[in-house]
PDB file of C-alpha atoms in Angstrom:
ATOM      1  CA  UNK A   1      54.790 115.591  49.875  1.00  0.00           C
ATOM      2  CA  UNK A   2      57.744 117.899  49.587  1.00  0.00           C
ATOM      3  CA  UNK A   3      61.224 116.454  49.281  1.00  0.00           C
ATOM      4  CA  UNK A   4      62.354 118.417  52.348  1.00  0.00           C
ATOM      5  CA  UNK A   5      59.590 116.850  54.485  1.00  0.00           C
ATOM      6  CA  UNK A   6      60.498 113.344  53.285  1.00  0.00           C
ATOM      7  CA  UNK A   7      64.137 114.038  54.225  1.00  0.00           C
ATOM      8  CA  UNK A   8      63.172 115.073  57.749  1.00  0.00           C
ATOM      9  CA  UNK A   9      61.106 111.902  58.274  1.00  0.00           C
ATOM     10  CA  UNK A  10      63.923 109.672  57.006  1.00  0.00           C
ATOM     11  CA  UNK A  11      66.432 111.421  59.320  1.00  0.00           C
ATOM     12  CA  UNK A  12      64.103 110.954  62.319  1.00  0.00           C
ATOM     13  CA  UNK A  13      63.742 107.219  61.605  1.00  0.00           C
ATOM     14  CA  UNK A  14      67.521 106.839  61.380  1.00  0.00           C
ATOM     15  CA  UNK A  15      68.012 108.660  64.694  1.00  0.00           C
ATOM     16  CA  UNK A  16      65.416 106.427  66.387  1.00  0.00           C
ATOM     17  CA  UNK A  17      67.221 103.310  65.182  1.00  0.00           C
ATOM     18  CA  UNK A  18      70.601 104.641  66.415  1.00  0.00           C
ATOM     19  CA  UNK A  19      69.143 105.682  69.801  1.00  0.00           C
ATOM     20  CA  UNK A  20      67.573 102.279  70.331  1.00  0.00           C
ATOM     21  CA  UNK A  21      70.866 100.598  69.596  1.00  0.00           C
ATOM     22  CA  UNK A  22      72.679 102.789  72.080  1.00  0.00           C
ATOM     23  CA  UNK A  23      70.043 102.094  74.754  1.00  0.00           C
ATOM     24  CA  UNK A  24      70.351  98.321  74.334  1.00  0.00           C
ATOM     25  CA  UNK A  25      74.154  98.606  74.319  1.00  0.00           C
ATOM     26  CA  UNK A  26      74.042 100.624  77.527  1.00  0.00           C
ATOM     27  CA  UNK A  27      72.005  97.955  79.275  1.00  0.00           C
ATOM     28  CA  UNK A  28      74.432  95.259  78.179  1.00  0.00           C
ATOM     29  CA  UNK A  29      77.436  97.364  79.250  1.00  0.00           C
ATOM     30  CA  UNK A  30      75.882  98.143  82.627  1.00  0.00           C
ATOM     31  CA  UNK A  31      75.267  94.476  83.205  1.00  0.00           C
ATOM     32  CA  UNK A  32      78.859  93.740  82.280  1.00  0.00           C
ATOM     33  CA  UNK A  33      80.157  96.424  84.653  1.00  0.00           C
ATOM     34  CA  UNK A  34      77.988  95.055  87.455  1.00  0.00           C
ATOM     35  CA  UNK A  35      79.428  91.568  86.933  1.00  0.00           C
ATOM     36  CA  UNK A  36      82.936  92.995  86.770  1.00  0.00           C
ATOM     37  CA  UNK A  37      82.452  94.946  90.007  1.00  0.00           C
ATOM     38  CA  UNK A  38      81.181  91.796  91.717  1.00  0.00           C
ATOM     39  CA  UNK A  39      84.168  89.766  90.503  1.00  0.00           C
ATOM     40  CA  UNK A  40      86.609  92.496  91.598  1.00  0.00           C
ATOM     41  CA  UNK A  41      85.014  92.731  95.036  1.00  0.00           C
ATOM     42  CA  UNK A  42      85.374  88.970  95.479  1.00  0.00           C
ATOM     43  CA  UNK A  43      89.105  89.431  94.907  1.00  0.00           C
ATOM     44  CA  UNK A  44      89.467  92.348  97.313  1.00  0.00           C
ATOM     45  CA  UNK A  45      89.272  95.182  94.776  1.00  0.00           C
ATOM     46  CA  UNK A  46      86.751  98.031  95.049  1.00  0.00           C
ATOM     47  CA  UNK A  47      85.928 100.886  92.697  1.00  0.00           C
ATOM     48  CA  UNK A  48      85.443 103.993  94.814  1.00  0.00           C
ATOM     49  CA  UNK A  49      84.463 107.326  93.259  1.00  0.00           C
ATOM     50  CA  UNK A  50      86.243 106.677  89.995  1.00  0.00           C
ATOM     51  CA  UNK A  51      89.504 105.214  91.303  1.00  0.00           C
ATOM     52  CA  UNK A  52      90.597 101.720  92.181  1.00  0.00           C
ATOM     53  CA  UNK A  53      91.457 100.581  95.683  1.00  0.00           C
ATOM     54  CA  UNK A  54      93.254  97.254  96.022  1.00  0.00           C
ATOM     55  CA  UNK A  55      93.439  95.671  99.471  1.00  0.00           C
ATOM     56  CA  UNK A  56      95.346  92.662  98.176  1.00  0.00           C
ATOM     57  CA  UNK A  57      99.044  92.659  97.373  1.00  0.00           C
ATOM     58  CA  UNK A  58     100.041  89.647  95.336  1.00  0.00           C
ATOM     59  CA  UNK A  59      99.440  86.602  97.498  1.00  0.00           C
ATOM     60  CA  UNK A  60      99.235  88.626 100.727  1.00  0.00           C
ATOM     61  CA  UNK A  61      95.565  89.371 101.400  1.00  0.00           C
ATOM     62  CA  UNK A  62      94.616  91.554 104.369  1.00  0.00           C
ATOM     63  CA  UNK A  63      92.695  89.794 107.121  1.00  0.00           C
ATOM     64  CA  UNK A  64      89.740  92.069 107.936  1.00  0.00           C
ATOM     65  CA  UNK A  65      90.063  91.297 111.635  1.00  0.00           C
ATOM     66  CA  UNK A  66      93.768  91.034 112.394  1.00  0.00           C
ATOM     67  CA  UNK A  67      96.947  90.800 110.388  1.00  0.00           C
ATOM     68  CA  UNK A  68     100.622  91.466 111.044  1.00  0.00           C
ATOM     69  CA  UNK A  69     102.618  93.202 108.322  1.00  0.00           C
ATOM     70  CA  UNK A  70     106.297  92.976 107.615  1.00  0.00           C
ATOM     71  CA  UNK A  71     108.775  95.613 106.514  1.00  0.00           C
ATOM     72  CA  UNK A  72     107.892  97.592 103.342  1.00  0.00           C
ATOM     73  CA  UNK A  73     104.509  95.864 102.862  1.00  0.00           C
ATOM     74  CA  UNK A  74     101.950  98.570 102.001  1.00  0.00           C
ATOM     75  CA  UNK A  75      98.315  98.132 102.993  1.00  0.00           C
ATOM     76  CA  UNK A  76      95.499 100.117 101.413  1.00  0.00           C
ATOM     77  CA  UNK A  77      92.058  99.750 102.958  1.00  0.00           C
ATOM     78  CA  UNK A  78      88.723 100.140 101.181  1.00  0.00           C
ATOM     79  CA  UNK A  79      86.583 102.866 102.722  1.00  0.00           C
ATOM     80  CA  UNK A  80      83.473 100.688 102.847  1.00  0.00           C
ATOM     81  CA  UNK A  81      85.030  98.291 105.377  1.00  0.00           C
ATOM     82  CA  UNK A  82      86.560  98.715 108.815  1.00  0.00           C
ATOM     83  CA  UNK A  83      89.919  96.982 109.087  1.00  0.00           C
ATOM     84  CA  UNK A  84      92.180  96.268 112.030  1.00  0.00           C
ATOM     85  CA  UNK A  85      95.872  96.054 111.202  1.00  0.00           C
ATOM     86  CA  UNK A  86      98.554  95.201 113.755  1.00  0.00           C
ATOM     87  CA  UNK A  87     102.320  95.536 113.938  1.00  0.00           C
ATOM     88  CA  UNK A  88     104.697  94.095 116.510  1.00  0.00           C
ATOM     89  CA  UNK A  89     106.116  96.763 118.755  1.00  0.00           C
ATOM     90  CA  UNK A  90     109.659  95.522 118.118  1.00  0.00           C
ATOM     91  CA  UNK A  91     109.265  96.124 114.364  1.00  0.00           C
ATOM     92  CA  UNK A  92     108.585  99.862 114.749  1.00  0.00           C
ATOM     93  CA  UNK A  93     111.019 102.547 115.911  1.00  0.00           C
ATOM     94  CA  UNK A  94     109.456 105.709 114.476  1.00  0.00           C
ATOM     95  CA  UNK A  95     106.057 107.072 113.469  1.00  0.00           C
ATOM     96  CA  UNK A  96     105.047 109.247 110.497  1.00  0.00           C
ATOM     97  CA  UNK A  97     101.388 110.286 110.423  1.00  0.00           C
ATOM     98  CA  UNK A  98      99.854 112.571 107.823  1.00  0.00           C
ATOM     99  CA  UNK A  99      96.264 113.392 108.650  1.00  0.00           C
ATOM    100  CA  UNK A 100      95.363 115.888 105.900  1.00  0.00           C
ATOM    101  CA  UNK A 101      91.650 116.620 106.664  1.00  0.00           C
ATOM    102  CA  UNK A 102      90.368 114.002 109.058  1.00  0.00           C
ATOM    103  CA  UNK A 103      89.682 112.979 112.634  1.00  0.00           C
ATOM    104  CA  UNK A 104      92.427 110.911 114.230  1.00  0.00           C
ATOM    105  CA  UNK A 105      92.664 109.313 117.644  1.00  0.00           C
ATOM    106  CA  UNK A 106      95.824 107.851 119.155  1.00  0.00           C
ATOM    107  CA  UNK A 107      95.052 105.871 122.310  1.00  0.00           C
ATOM    108  CA  UNK A 108      96.453 103.194 124.598  1.00  0.00           C
ATOM    109  CA  UNK A 109      96.901  99.544 123.719  1.00  0.00           C
ATOM    110  CA  UNK A 110      96.673  96.819 126.332  1.00  0.00           C
ATOM    111  CA  UNK A 111      99.119  94.476 124.614  1.00  0.00           C
ATOM    112  CA  UNK A 112     102.512  94.535 122.899  1.00  0.00           C
ATOM    113  CA  UNK A 113     101.112  95.356 119.462  1.00  0.00           C
ATOM    114  CA  UNK A 114     100.395  98.565 117.597  1.00  0.00           C
ATOM    115  CA  UNK A 115      96.789  98.326 116.457  1.00  0.00           C
ATOM    116  CA  UNK A 116      95.262 100.495 113.711  1.00  0.00           C
ATOM    117  CA  UNK A 117      91.544 100.522 112.912  1.00  0.00           C
ATOM    118  CA  UNK A 118      90.816 102.156 109.594  1.00  0.00           C
ATOM    119  CA  UNK A 119      87.754 103.363 107.756  1.00  0.00           C
ATOM    120  CA  UNK A 120      89.159 105.111 104.681  1.00  0.00           C
ATOM    121  CA  UNK A 121      91.688 104.858 101.886  1.00  0.00           C
ATOM    122  CA  UNK A 122      95.201 105.098 103.317  1.00  0.00           C
ATOM    123  CA  UNK A 123      98.650 103.727 102.904  1.00  0.00           C
ATOM    124  CA  UNK A 124      99.764 101.961 106.080  1.00  0.00           C
ATOM    125  CA  UNK A 125     103.105 100.241 106.053  1.00  0.00           C
ATOM    126  CA  UNK A 126     106.436  99.816 107.863  1.00  0.00           C
ATOM    127  CA  UNK A 127     109.640 100.638 106.044  1.00  0.00           C
ATOM    128  CA  UNK A 128     113.060 100.806 107.716  1.00  0.00           C
ATOM    129  CA  UNK A 129     111.238 100.481 111.050  1.00  0.00           C
ATOM    130  CA  UNK A 130     109.173 103.612 110.371  1.00  0.00           C
ATOM    131  CA  UNK A 131     105.386 103.197 110.573  1.00  0.00           C
ATOM    132  CA  UNK A 132     103.777 105.324 107.855  1.00  0.00           C
ATOM    133  CA  UNK A 133     100.097 106.282 107.988  1.00  0.00           C
ATOM    134  CA  UNK A 134      99.028 108.667 105.241  1.00  0.00           C
ATOM    135  CA  UNK A 135      96.294 109.285 102.656  1.00  0.00           C
ATOM    136  CA  UNK A 136      96.659 107.985  99.144  1.00  0.00           C
ATOM    137  CA  UNK A 137      97.895 110.458  96.557  1.00  0.00           C
ATOM    138  CA  UNK A 138      94.452 111.077  95.037  1.00  0.00           C
ATOM    139  CA  UNK A 139      92.917 111.999  98.386  1.00  0.00           C
ATOM    140  CA  UNK A 140      95.871 114.168  99.280  1.00  0.00           C
ATOM    141  CA  UNK A 141      95.600 115.998  95.972  1.00  0.00           C
ATOM    142  CA  UNK A 142      91.872 116.650  96.221  1.00  0.00           C
ATOM    143  CA  UNK A 143      91.867 117.123 100.014  1.00  0.00           C
ATOM    144  CA  UNK A 144      88.921 114.796 100.487  1.00  0.00           C
ATOM    145  CA  UNK A 145      87.385 114.671 103.971  1.00  0.00           C
ATOM    146  CA  UNK A 146      88.180 111.230 105.331  1.00  0.00           C
ATOM    147  CA  UNK A 147      88.372 109.451 108.655  1.00  0.00           C
ATOM    148  CA  UNK A 148      91.911 108.375 109.352  1.00  0.00           C
ATOM    149  CA  UNK A 149      92.693 105.465 111.637  1.00  0.00           C
ATOM    150  CA  UNK A 150      92.240 104.995 115.317  1.00  0.00           C
ATOM    151  CA  UNK A 151      95.787 104.105 116.425  1.00  0.00           C
ATOM    152  CA  UNK A 152      96.463 102.230 119.662  1.00  0.00           C
ATOM    153  CA  UNK A 153     100.024 102.293 121.029  1.00  0.00           C
ATOM    154  CA  UNK A 154     101.510 100.184 123.839  1.00  0.00           C
ATOM    155  CA  UNK A 155     102.096 102.420 126.842  1.00  0.00           C
ATOM    156  CA  UNK A 156     105.766 101.447 127.088  1.00  0.00           C
ATOM    157  CA  UNK A 157     106.684 102.205 123.475  1.00  0.00           C
ATOM    158  CA  UNK A 158     109.296 104.946 123.033  1.00  0.00           C
ATOM    159  CA  UNK A 159     109.643 106.158 119.477  1.00  0.00           C
ATOM    160  CA  UNK A 160     112.951 107.345 118.117  1.00  0.00           C
ATOM    161  CA  UNK A 161     111.044 109.943 116.092  1.00  0.00           C
ATOM    162  CA  UNK A 162     107.350 110.788 115.913  1.00  0.00           C
ATOM    163  CA  UNK A 163     106.315 113.191 113.140  1.00  0.00           C
ATOM    164  CA  UNK A 164     102.665 114.208 112.856  1.00  0.00           C
ATOM    165  CA  UNK A 165     101.246 116.482 110.167  1.00  0.00           C
ATOM    166  CA  UNK A 166      97.745 117.391 111.290  1.00  0.00           C
ATOM    167  CA  UNK A 167      96.886 119.952 108.613  1.00  0.00           C
ATOM    168  CA  UNK A 168      93.232 120.908 109.067  1.00  0.00           C
ATOM    169  CA  UNK A 169      92.461 117.770 111.054  1.00  0.00           C
ATOM    170  CA  UNK A 170      91.146 117.207 114.539  1.00  0.00           C
ATOM    171  CA  UNK A 171      93.607 114.962 116.377  1.00  0.00           C
ATOM    172  CA  UNK A 172      93.376 113.533 119.891  1.00  0.00           C
ATOM    173  CA  UNK A 173      96.411 111.825 121.426  1.00  0.00           C
ATOM    174  CA  UNK A 174      95.998 110.022 124.740  1.00  0.00           C
ATOM    175  CA  UNK A 175      99.724 109.470 125.276  1.00  0.00           C
ATOM    176  CA  UNK A 176     102.864 109.431 123.192  1.00  0.00           C
ATOM    177  CA  UNK A 177     106.557 109.107 124.051  1.00  0.00           C
ATOM    178  CA  UNK A 178     109.348 109.900 121.604  1.00  0.00           C
ATOM    179  CA  UNK A 179     112.934 111.081 121.707  1.00  0.00           C
ATOM    180  CA  UNK A 180     112.144 113.490 118.882  1.00  0.00           C
ATOM    181  CA  UNK A 181     108.563 114.730 118.603  1.00  0.00           C
ATOM    182  CA  UNK A 182     107.387 117.014 115.788  1.00  0.00           C
ATOM    183  CA  UNK A 183     103.862 118.307 115.286  1.00  0.00           C
ATOM    184  CA  UNK A 184     102.688 120.518 112.411  1.00  0.00           C
ATOM    185  CA  UNK A 185      99.180 122.008 112.451  1.00  0.00           C
ATOM    186  CA  UNK A 186      97.565 124.181 109.802  1.00  0.00           C
ATOM    187  CA  UNK A 187      94.001 125.136 110.712  1.00  0.00           C
ATOM    188  CA  UNK A 188      93.379 121.995 112.738  1.00  0.00           C
ATOM    189  CA  UNK A 189      93.015 121.214 116.408  1.00  0.00           C
ATOM    190  CA  UNK A 190      95.272 118.858 118.378  1.00  0.00           C
ATOM    191  CA  UNK A 191      94.920 117.789 122.003  1.00  0.00           C
ATOM    192  CA  UNK A 192      97.622 115.719 123.731  1.00  0.00           C
ATOM    193  CA  UNK A 193      96.826 114.326 127.168  1.00  0.00           C
ATOM    194  CA  UNK A 194     100.374 113.191 127.901  1.00  0.00           C
ATOM    195  CA  UNK A 195     103.617 113.872 126.043  1.00  0.00           C
ATOM    196  CA  UNK A 196     107.105 112.663 126.953  1.00  0.00           C
ATOM    197  CA  UNK A 197     110.021 113.729 124.740  1.00  0.00           C
ATOM    198  CA  UNK A 198     113.624 114.798 124.758  1.00  0.00           C
ATOM    199  CA  UNK A 199     113.073 117.374 122.015  1.00  0.00           C
ATOM    200  CA  UNK A 200     109.625 118.587 121.001  1.00  0.00           C
ATOM    201  CA  UNK A 201     108.790 120.911 118.124  1.00  0.00           C
ATOM    202  CA  UNK A 202     105.420 122.540 117.434  1.00  0.00           C
ATOM    203  CA  UNK A 203     104.631 124.468 114.240  1.00  0.00           C
ATOM    204  CA  UNK A 204     101.165 126.049 114.351  1.00  0.00           C
ATOM    205  CA  UNK A 205      99.482 128.051 111.609  1.00  0.00           C
ATOM    206  CA  UNK A 206      95.936 129.168 112.374  1.00  0.00           C
ATOM    207  CA  UNK A 207      95.054 126.117 114.451  1.00  0.00           C
ATOM    208  CA  UNK A 208      95.218 125.167 118.115  1.00  0.00           C
ATOM    209  CA  UNK A 209      97.413 122.800 120.113  1.00  0.00           C
ATOM    210  CA  UNK A 210      96.774 121.921 123.762  1.00  0.00           C
ATOM    211  CA  UNK A 211      99.214 119.765 125.725  1.00  0.00           C
ATOM    212  CA  UNK A 212      97.405 118.783 128.916  1.00  0.00           C
ATOM    213  CA  UNK A 213     100.621 117.472 130.463  1.00  0.00           C
ATOM    214  CA  UNK A 214     104.109 117.343 129.010  1.00  0.00           C
ATOM    215  CA  UNK A 215     107.501 116.300 130.281  1.00  0.00           C
ATOM    216  CA  UNK A 216     110.133 117.370 127.785  1.00  0.00           C
ATOM    217  CA  UNK A 217     113.779 118.359 127.823  1.00  0.00           C
ATOM    218  CA  UNK A 218     113.381 120.984 125.103  1.00  0.00           C
ATOM    219  CA  UNK A 219     110.297 122.668 123.691  1.00  0.00           C
ATOM    220  CA  UNK A 220     110.481 124.612 120.423  1.00  0.00           C
ATOM    221  CA  UNK A 221     107.278 126.440 119.468  1.00  0.00           C
ATOM    222  CA  UNK A 222     106.427 128.489 116.383  1.00  0.00           C
ATOM    223  CA  UNK A 223     102.959 130.078 116.416  1.00  0.00           C
ATOM    224  CA  UNK A 224     101.707 132.105 113.464  1.00  0.00           C
ATOM    225  CA  UNK A 225      98.047 133.055 114.066  1.00  0.00           C
ATOM    226  CA  UNK A 226      96.937 130.125 116.202  1.00  0.00           C
ATOM    227  CA  UNK A 227      97.030 129.175 119.859  1.00  0.00           C
ATOM    228  CA  UNK A 228      99.375 126.973 121.871  1.00  0.00           C
ATOM    229  CA  UNK A 229      98.894 125.948 125.497  1.00  0.00           C
ATOM    230  CA  UNK A 230     101.325 123.744 127.394  1.00  0.00           C
ATOM    231  CA  UNK A 231     101.155 122.447 130.974  1.00  0.00           C
ATOM    232  CA  UNK A 232     103.966 120.492 132.625  1.00  0.00           C
ATOM    233  CA  UNK A 233     107.758 120.378 132.707  1.00  0.00           C
ATOM    234  CA  UNK A 234     110.343 121.901 130.378  1.00  0.00           C
ATOM    235  CA  UNK A 235     113.577 120.675 131.890  1.00  0.00           C
ATOM    236  CA  UNK A 236     116.212 122.502 129.864  1.00  0.00           C
ATOM    237  CA  UNK A 237     115.270 124.897 127.079  1.00  0.00           C
ATOM    238  CA  UNK A 238     112.204 126.653 125.745  1.00  0.00           C
ATOM    239  CA  UNK A 239     112.278 128.443 122.398  1.00  0.00           C
ATOM    240  CA  UNK A 240     109.184 130.485 121.475  1.00  0.00           C
ATOM    241  CA  UNK A 241     108.476 132.436 118.298  1.00  0.00           C
ATOM    242  CA  UNK A 242     105.037 134.023 118.288  1.00  0.00           C
ATOM    243  CA  UNK A 243     103.791 136.111 115.378  1.00  0.00           C
ATOM    244  CA  UNK A 244     100.077 137.008 115.715  1.00  0.00           C
ATOM    245  CA  UNK A 245      98.975 134.152 117.935  1.00  0.00           C
ATOM    246  CA  UNK A 246      99.203 133.155 121.581  1.00  0.00           C
ATOM    247  CA  UNK A 247     101.622 130.863 123.416  1.00  0.00           C
ATOM    248  CA  UNK A 248     100.831 129.985 127.039  1.00  0.00           C
ATOM    249  CA  UNK A 249     102.987 127.875 129.380  1.00  0.00           C
ATOM    250  CA  UNK A 250     101.893 126.601 132.799  1.00  0.00           C
ATOM    251  CA  UNK A 251     105.092 125.180 134.284  1.00  0.00           C
ATOM    252  CA  UNK A 252     105.723 122.897 137.246  1.00  0.00           C
ATOM    253  CA  UNK A 253     108.852 124.900 137.986  1.00  0.00           C
ATOM    254  CA  UNK A 254     109.080 128.433 139.316  1.00  0.00           C
ATOM    255  CA  UNK A 255     109.468 131.049 136.617  1.00  0.00           C
ATOM    256  CA  UNK A 256     112.702 132.335 138.210  1.00  0.00           C
ATOM    257  CA  UNK A 257     114.340 128.938 137.631  1.00  0.00           C
ATOM    258  CA  UNK A 258     115.040 129.943 134.020  1.00  0.00           C
ATOM    259  CA  UNK A 259     117.082 132.630 132.319  1.00  0.00           C
ATOM    260  CA  UNK A 260     115.213 134.625 129.660  1.00  0.00           C
ATOM    261  CA  UNK A 261     116.179 136.246 126.370  1.00  0.00           C
ATOM    262  CA  UNK A 262     113.227 138.345 125.244  1.00  0.00           C
ATOM    263  CA  UNK A 263     112.730 140.170 121.966  1.00  0.00           C
ATOM    264  CA  UNK A 264     109.372 141.905 121.768  1.00  0.00           C
ATOM    265  CA  UNK A 265     107.869 143.792 118.838  1.00  0.00           C
ATOM    266  CA  UNK A 266     104.309 145.108 119.197  1.00  0.00           C
ATOM    267  CA  UNK A 267     103.284 142.071 121.235  1.00  0.00           C
ATOM    268  CA  UNK A 268     103.273 141.299 124.928  1.00  0.00           C
ATOM    269  CA  UNK A 269     105.302 138.906 127.090  1.00  0.00           C
ATOM    270  CA  UNK A 270     104.191 137.982 130.627  1.00  0.00           C
ATOM    271  CA  UNK A 271     106.580 136.077 132.901  1.00  0.00           C
ATOM    272  CA  UNK A 272     105.113 135.513 136.323  1.00  0.00           C
ATOM    273  CA  UNK A 273     104.040 138.925 137.589  1.00  0.00           C
ATOM    274  CA  UNK A 274     106.241 140.847 135.139  1.00  0.00           C
ATOM    275  CA  UNK A 275     105.095 142.148 131.781  1.00  0.00           C
ATOM    276  CA  UNK A 276     107.240 143.197 128.827  1.00  0.00           C
ATOM    277  CA  UNK A 277     105.943 144.983 125.752  1.00  0.00           C
ATOM    278  CA  UNK A 278     106.887 147.747 123.343  1.00  0.00           C
ATOM    279  CA  UNK A 279     108.261 148.145 119.867  1.00  0.00           C
ATOM    280  CA  UNK A 280     111.706 146.682 119.417  1.00  0.00           C
ATOM    281  CA  UNK A 281     112.271 145.978 123.082  1.00  0.00           C
ATOM    282  CA  UNK A 282     114.901 143.432 124.084  1.00  0.00           C
ATOM    283  CA  UNK A 283     115.417 142.127 127.573  1.00  0.00           C
ATOM    284  CA  UNK A 284     117.737 139.626 129.220  1.00  0.00           C
ATOM    285  CA  UNK A 285     116.869 138.203 132.625  1.00  0.00           C
ATOM    286  CA  UNK A 286     119.711 136.412 134.364  1.00  0.00           C
ATOM    287  CA  UNK A 287     118.545 134.197 137.204  1.00  0.00           C
ATOM    288  CA  UNK A 288     121.912 132.379 137.251  1.00  0.00           C
ATOM    289  CA  UNK A 289     120.386 129.213 135.832  1.00  0.00           C
ATOM    290  CA  UNK A 290     121.415 126.827 133.075  1.00  0.00           C
ATOM    291  CA  UNK A 291     117.785 126.398 132.013  1.00  0.00           C
ATOM    292  CA  UNK A 292     116.535 129.137 129.719  1.00  0.00           C
ATOM    293  CA  UNK A 293     113.771 130.500 127.522  1.00  0.00           C
ATOM    294  CA  UNK A 294     114.350 132.341 124.252  1.00  0.00           C
ATOM    295  CA  UNK A 295     111.268 134.385 123.352  1.00  0.00           C
ATOM    296  CA  UNK A 296     110.539 136.316 120.170  1.00  0.00           C
ATOM    297  CA  UNK A 297     107.126 137.937 120.199  1.00  0.00           C
ATOM    298  CA  UNK A 298     106.058 140.049 117.233  1.00  0.00           C
ATOM    299  CA  UNK A 299     102.392 141.058 117.573  1.00  0.00           C
ATOM    300  CA  UNK A 300     101.045 138.176 119.634  1.00  0.00           C
ATOM    301  CA  UNK A 301     101.140 137.218 123.291  1.00  0.00           C
ATOM    302  CA  UNK A 302     103.438 134.917 125.283  1.00  0.00           C
ATOM    303  CA  UNK A 303     102.648 133.990 128.873  1.00  0.00           C
ATOM    304  CA  UNK A 304     104.782 131.889 131.243  1.00  0.00           C
ATOM    305  CA  UNK A 305     103.552 131.095 134.744  1.00  0.00           C
ATOM    306  CA  UNK A 306     104.122 128.576 137.517  1.00  0.00           C
ATOM    307  CA  UNK A 307     101.408 126.172 138.703  1.00  0.00           C
ATOM    308  CA  UNK A 308     103.237 125.378 141.956  1.00  0.00           C
TER     309      UNK A 308
END
């Protein structure tokens, strides 16, 4: 037998021995990982898609049914379980919600607590009387599709500030009341059945916002390529900037109960039965009112009408 052939056989035997060792080691390691996962789960820790989610914080474990949380206590919920987390209404003055890419529902609560049912990995905590609901950093970075919480609010709660970043999410809000209300939408869709605010601000990219009924002092709207539709009362001031999209207002007041400052590019502005369009056209309508609309329409469409 040639020396080269003997060398090949010896190398094959060595590789078989090494491969067998690795196989046995893999079995032992897998068993160890399985035991470790079981032990972690018993202590409220889950391994989800390569990152760790801890639903315990020191000695404060989250009750899977109901648990009140104090100021600055963060709660992260494992996506495999549904959790209900509650906060006393008196402990919360403002709301910050970041939806990223998800479906979110904000409904009515029948008690004096704010209730949040979750089915994903989020940070939910109160700090300086602000209730924060937002994805963890890893999900935010990778824009994972997740289901954010179902939030139930007492009907009588009035936030000092409510700031909602919908992104590409689908958000439904049954009712919300806030002195300052701010909504940012990228390519998502937001429907609000009832909105009460002193100052409201809407920033819409390519998405859609529908306010079924609003009662606000001031309404500031910036529409890029999306659509905005508002029905209800604007008691003092409307400020509209429309680029390529559409902004439609169905008001409970007559259209001649406002003064108008109109700046129109290649777009179109309809106020009642009057239409304004044309490159670089500016128009001021003085109805001898304190209430007013400021309208800047570039290429899109703005329509204001009365539902009375």
